PDB file of C-alpha atoms in Angstrom:
ATOM      1  CA  UNK A   6      -5.390  44.854 -75.519  1.00 73.00           C
ATOM      2  CA  UNK A   7      -2.523  45.192 -73.100  1.00 81.00           C
ATOM      3  CA  UNK A   8      -1.480  48.782 -72.264  1.00 84.00           C
ATOM      4  CA  UNK A   9       2.304  48.971 -71.956  1.00 92.00           C
ATOM      5  CA  UNK A  10       3.528  51.521 -69.496  1.00 94.00           C
ATOM      6  CA  UNK A  11       6.716  52.950 -68.055  1.00 96.00           C
ATOM      7  CA  UNK A  12       7.328  54.004 -64.524  1.00 96.00           C
ATOM      8  CA  UNK A  13       9.425  57.144 -63.949  1.00 96.00           C
ATOM      9  CA  UNK A  14      11.135  57.917 -60.673  1.00 96.00           C
ATOM     10  CA  UNK A  15      11.561  61.667 -60.554  1.00 95.00           C
ATOM     11  CA  UNK A  16      13.545  63.756 -58.061  1.00 93.00           C
ATOM     12  CA  UNK A  17      11.929  67.148 -57.387  1.00 91.00           C
ATOM     13  CA  UNK A  18      13.851  69.731 -55.314  1.00 89.00           C
ATOM     14  CA  UNK A  19      12.605  73.228 -54.461  1.00 84.00           C
ATOM     15  CA  UNK A  20      15.125  75.904 -55.154  1.00 80.00           C
ATOM     16  CA  UNK A  21      14.793  77.609 -51.780  1.00 75.00           C
ATOM     17  CA  UNK A  22      15.508  74.311 -50.012  1.00 66.00           C
ATOM     18  CA  UNK A  23      18.645  73.814 -52.116  1.00 59.00           C
ATOM     19  CA  UNK A  24      19.877  77.248 -51.212  1.00 59.00           C
ATOM     20  CA  UNK A  25      19.389  76.682 -47.474  1.00 56.00           C
ATOM     21  CA  UNK A  26      21.059  73.247 -47.890  1.00 55.00           C
ATOM     22  CA  UNK A  27      18.379  71.758 -45.682  1.00 51.00           C
ATOM     23  CA  UNK A  28      19.676  73.607 -42.590  1.00 50.00           C
ATOM     24  CA  UNK A  29      16.427  75.058 -41.356  1.00 45.00           C
ATOM     25  CA  UNK A  30      14.132  72.509 -39.736  1.00 44.00           C
ATOM     26  CA  UNK A  31      11.144  74.819 -39.453  1.00 42.00           C
ATOM     27  CA  UNK A  32      10.574  75.022 -43.181  1.00 46.00           C
ATOM     28  CA  UNK A  33       8.398  72.462 -44.918  1.00 48.00           C
ATOM     29  CA  UNK A  34      10.549  69.634 -46.254  1.00 48.00           C
ATOM     30  CA  UNK A  35      10.886  69.736 -50.011  1.00 51.00           C
ATOM     31  CA  UNK A  36       7.727  68.459 -51.607  1.00 64.00           C
ATOM     32  CA  UNK A  37       5.487  68.097 -48.554  1.00 61.00           C
ATOM     33  CA  UNK A  38       3.008  70.688 -49.716  1.00 63.00           C
ATOM     34  CA  UNK A  39       2.749  69.425 -53.297  1.00 71.00           C
ATOM     35  CA  UNK A  40      -0.184  67.265 -54.226  1.00 84.00           C
ATOM     36  CA  UNK A  41      -0.373  64.715 -57.004  1.00 86.00           C
ATOM     37  CA  UNK A  42      -2.756  67.026 -58.952  1.00 90.00           C
ATOM     38  CA  UNK A  43      -0.295  69.942 -58.833  1.00 90.00           C
ATOM     39  CA  UNK A  44       2.479  67.772 -60.372  1.00 92.00           C
ATOM     40  CA  UNK A  45       0.069  66.339 -62.893  1.00 92.00           C
ATOM     41  CA  UNK A  46      -1.171  69.765 -63.982  1.00 92.00           C
ATOM     42  CA  UNK A  47       2.380  71.154 -64.326  1.00 92.00           C
ATOM     43  CA  UNK A  48       3.453  68.273 -66.497  1.00 92.00           C
ATOM     44  CA  UNK A  49       0.260  68.359 -68.556  1.00 91.00           C
ATOM     45  CA  UNK A  50       0.770  72.065 -69.238  1.00 91.00           C
ATOM     46  CA  UNK A  51       4.361  71.509 -70.335  1.00 92.00           C
ATOM     47  CA  UNK A  52       3.376  68.678 -72.613  1.00 92.00           C
ATOM     48  CA  UNK A  53       0.737  70.743 -74.321  1.00 91.00           C
ATOM     49  CA  UNK A  54       2.917  73.861 -74.634  1.00 90.00           C
ATOM     50  CA  UNK A  55       6.049  72.020 -75.803  1.00 89.00           C
ATOM     51  CA  UNK A  56       4.692  69.224 -78.011  1.00 87.00           C
ATOM     52  CA  UNK A  57       1.300  70.487 -79.069  1.00 86.00           C
ATOM     53  CA  UNK A  58      -2.207  69.054 -78.981  1.00 83.00           C
ATOM     54  CA  UNK A  59      -1.241  65.743 -80.542  1.00 80.00           C
ATOM     55  CA  UNK A  60       0.907  64.735 -77.606  1.00 81.00           C
ATOM     56  CA  UNK A  61      -1.477  66.225 -74.998  1.00 73.00           C
ATOM     57  CA  UNK A  62      -3.494  62.974 -75.358  1.00 80.00           C
ATOM     58  CA  UNK A  63      -0.739  61.308 -73.289  1.00 85.00           C
ATOM     59  CA  UNK A  64      -1.748  63.412 -70.375  1.00 86.00           C
ATOM     60  CA  UNK A  65      -4.956  61.453 -69.931  1.00 88.00           C
ATOM     61  CA  UNK A  66      -2.922  58.342 -69.184  1.00 91.00           C
ATOM     62  CA  UNK A  67      -0.333  59.873 -66.899  1.00 92.00           C
ATOM     63  CA  UNK A  68      -0.733  59.049 -63.184  1.00 93.00           C
ATOM     64  CA  UNK A  69       1.243  60.379 -60.312  1.00 92.00           C
ATOM     65  CA  UNK A  70       1.264  57.358 -58.092  1.00 92.00           C
ATOM     66  CA  UNK A  71       3.347  58.210 -55.095  1.00 91.00           C
ATOM     67  CA  UNK A  72       5.117  61.118 -53.511  1.00 89.00           C
ATOM     68  CA  UNK A  73       7.861  60.380 -50.964  1.00 86.00           C
ATOM     69  CA  UNK A  74       7.983  63.607 -48.933  1.00 84.00           C
ATOM     70  CA  UNK A  75      11.312  63.344 -47.073  1.00 83.00           C
ATOM     71  CA  UNK A  76      13.283  62.541 -50.239  1.00 85.00           C
ATOM     72  CA  UNK A  77      11.314  64.472 -52.850  1.00 87.00           C
ATOM     73  CA  UNK A  78      10.948  61.303 -55.044  1.00 92.00           C
ATOM     74  CA  UNK A  79       7.837  61.036 -57.159  1.00 93.00           C
ATOM     75  CA  UNK A  80       6.645  57.888 -58.977  1.00 95.00           C
ATOM     76  CA  UNK A  81       4.840  58.455 -62.303  1.00 95.00           C
ATOM     77  CA  UNK A  82       3.053  55.976 -64.490  1.00 95.00           C
ATOM     78  CA  UNK A  83       2.998  56.914 -68.152  1.00 95.00           C
ATOM     79  CA  UNK A  84       2.241  55.107 -71.476  1.00 93.00           C
ATOM     80  CA  UNK A  85       5.292  53.571 -73.082  1.00 93.00           C
ATOM     81  CA  UNK A  86       4.855  55.451 -76.353  1.00 91.00           C
ATOM     82  CA  UNK A  87       4.938  58.813 -74.577  1.00 91.00           C
ATOM     83  CA  UNK A  88       7.575  58.129 -71.894  1.00 93.00           C
ATOM     84  CA  UNK A  89      10.223  60.131 -73.694  1.00 93.00           C
ATOM     85  CA  UNK A  90       7.929  63.193 -73.917  1.00 93.00           C
ATOM     86  CA  UNK A  91       7.070  62.946 -70.285  1.00 94.00           C
ATOM     87  CA  UNK A  92      10.763  62.700 -69.378  1.00 94.00           C
ATOM     88  CA  UNK A  93      11.402  65.797 -71.432  1.00 93.00           C
ATOM     89  CA  UNK A  94       8.502  67.532 -69.688  1.00 93.00           C
ATOM     90  CA  UNK A  95      10.176  66.961 -66.320  1.00 93.00           C
ATOM     91  CA  UNK A  96      13.379  68.437 -67.762  1.00 91.00           C
ATOM     92  CA  UNK A  97      11.416  71.571 -68.647  1.00 92.00           C
ATOM     93  CA  UNK A  98       9.724  71.769 -65.264  1.00 93.00           C
ATOM     94  CA  UNK A  99      10.982  74.868 -63.560  1.00 91.00           C
ATOM     95  CA  UNK A 100       8.029  75.982 -61.350  1.00 91.00           C
ATOM     96  CA  UNK A 101       5.585  74.077 -59.137  1.00 89.00           C
ATOM     97  CA  UNK A 102       3.020  75.801 -56.914  1.00 86.00           C
ATOM     98  CA  UNK A 103       4.593  79.185 -57.541  1.00 87.00           C
ATOM     99  CA  UNK A 104       8.055  78.051 -56.289  1.00 87.00           C
ATOM    100  CA  UNK A 105      11.148  77.326 -58.377  1.00 90.00           C
ATOM    101  CA  UNK A 106      12.014  73.677 -58.739  1.00 90.00           C
ATOM    102  CA  UNK A 107      14.608  71.440 -60.197  1.00 91.00           C
ATOM    103  CA  UNK A 108      13.336  68.103 -61.528  1.00 92.00           C
ATOM    104  CA  UNK A 109      15.278  65.206 -62.902  1.00 93.00           C
ATOM    105  CA  UNK A 110      14.375  61.607 -63.806  1.00 95.00           C
ATOM    106  CA  UNK A 111      16.355  59.196 -61.623  1.00 94.00           C
ATOM    107  CA  UNK A 112      15.138  55.913 -63.144  1.00 95.00           C
ATOM    108  CA  UNK A 113      12.843  54.452 -65.750  1.00 96.00           C
ATOM    109  CA  UNK A 114      11.231  51.026 -65.187  1.00 95.00           C
ATOM    110  CA  UNK A 115       9.046  48.783 -67.254  1.00 94.00           C
ATOM    111  CA  UNK A 116       6.817  47.521 -64.485  1.00 93.00           C
ATOM    112  CA  UNK A 117       5.640  48.453 -61.045  1.00 92.00           C
ATOM    113  CA  UNK A 118       7.681  45.810 -59.226  1.00 94.00           C
ATOM    114  CA  UNK A 119      11.022  47.004 -60.607  1.00 95.00           C
ATOM    115  CA  UNK A 120       9.984  50.603 -60.049  1.00 94.00           C
ATOM    116  CA  UNK A 121       9.323  49.908 -56.389  1.00 94.00           C
ATOM    117  CA  UNK A 122      12.657  48.075 -56.025  1.00 95.00           C
ATOM    118  CA  UNK A 123      14.523  51.063 -57.621  1.00 94.00           C
ATOM    119  CA  UNK A 124      12.631  53.571 -55.527  1.00 93.00           C
ATOM    120  CA  UNK A 125      13.402  51.635 -52.276  1.00 94.00           C
ATOM    121  CA  UNK A 126      17.064  51.376 -53.301  1.00 94.00           C
ATOM    122  CA  UNK A 127      17.250  55.106 -53.941  1.00 93.00           C
ATOM    123  CA  UNK A 128      15.562  55.880 -50.573  1.00 92.00           C
ATOM    124  CA  UNK A 129      17.967  53.553 -48.741  1.00 93.00           C
ATOM    125  CA  UNK A 130      20.955  55.089 -50.487  1.00 93.00           C
ATOM    126  CA  UNK A 131      19.889  58.654 -49.442  1.00 89.00           C
ATOM    127  CA  UNK A 132      19.131  57.444 -45.896  1.00 91.00           C
ATOM    128  CA  UNK A 133      22.579  55.920 -45.548  1.00 94.00           C
ATOM    129  CA  UNK A 134      24.217  59.096 -46.935  1.00 92.00           C
ATOM    130  CA  UNK A 135      22.289  61.253 -44.472  1.00 91.00           C
ATOM    131  CA  UNK A 136      23.192  58.913 -41.610  1.00 94.00           C
ATOM    132  CA  UNK A 137      26.868  59.018 -42.613  1.00 95.00           C
ATOM    133  CA  UNK A 138      26.787  62.821 -42.644  1.00 94.00           C
ATOM    134  CA  UNK A 139      25.186  63.027 -39.190  1.00 94.00           C
ATOM    135  CA  UNK A 140      27.807  60.613 -37.787  1.00 95.00           C
ATOM    136  CA  UNK A 141      30.619  62.748 -39.258  1.00 94.00           C
ATOM    137  CA  UNK A 142      29.092  65.819 -37.659  1.00 93.00           C
ATOM    138  CA  UNK A 143      28.832  64.106 -34.298  1.00 93.00           C
ATOM    139  CA  UNK A 144      32.503  62.956 -34.516  1.00 92.00           C
ATOM    140  CA  UNK A 145      33.589  66.543 -35.344  1.00 91.00           C
ATOM    141  CA  UNK A 146      31.630  67.924 -32.377  1.00 91.00           C
ATOM    142  CA  UNK A 147      33.115  65.326 -30.068  1.00 90.00           C
ATOM    143  CA  UNK A 148      36.655  66.196 -31.260  1.00 87.00           C
ATOM    144  CA  UNK A 149      36.110  69.904 -30.501  1.00 79.00           C
TER     145      UNK A 149
END
């Protein structure tokens, strides 16, 4: 029997990093301290509390596959039947490791290949934006 899955690309931002607007370099960057088990436990608790014991069976098949520390992107593999509940659980996620967070699902893919392509595209997009901002700052400094 083939197990059909969905891959979720989730953006997780810590609230204190959003307030500082990433200006302090000494602070840990976004999700560096979070482990896959921390994210898994948080989502499993939300699924159980929000949807009850019947949906908590989905938690056995959820896997946090990759955390990209600089961007705060997380790749999650989940069963296709429970993908909507897992997406909702990330919407309800407000705290991770005792810190306030903001989580949003950036993309949903049907297989790992397209999930990797979308994740790389998102990382490249963010890198280009950051590079553009740094160039603008340099130009402003040179003009002053």
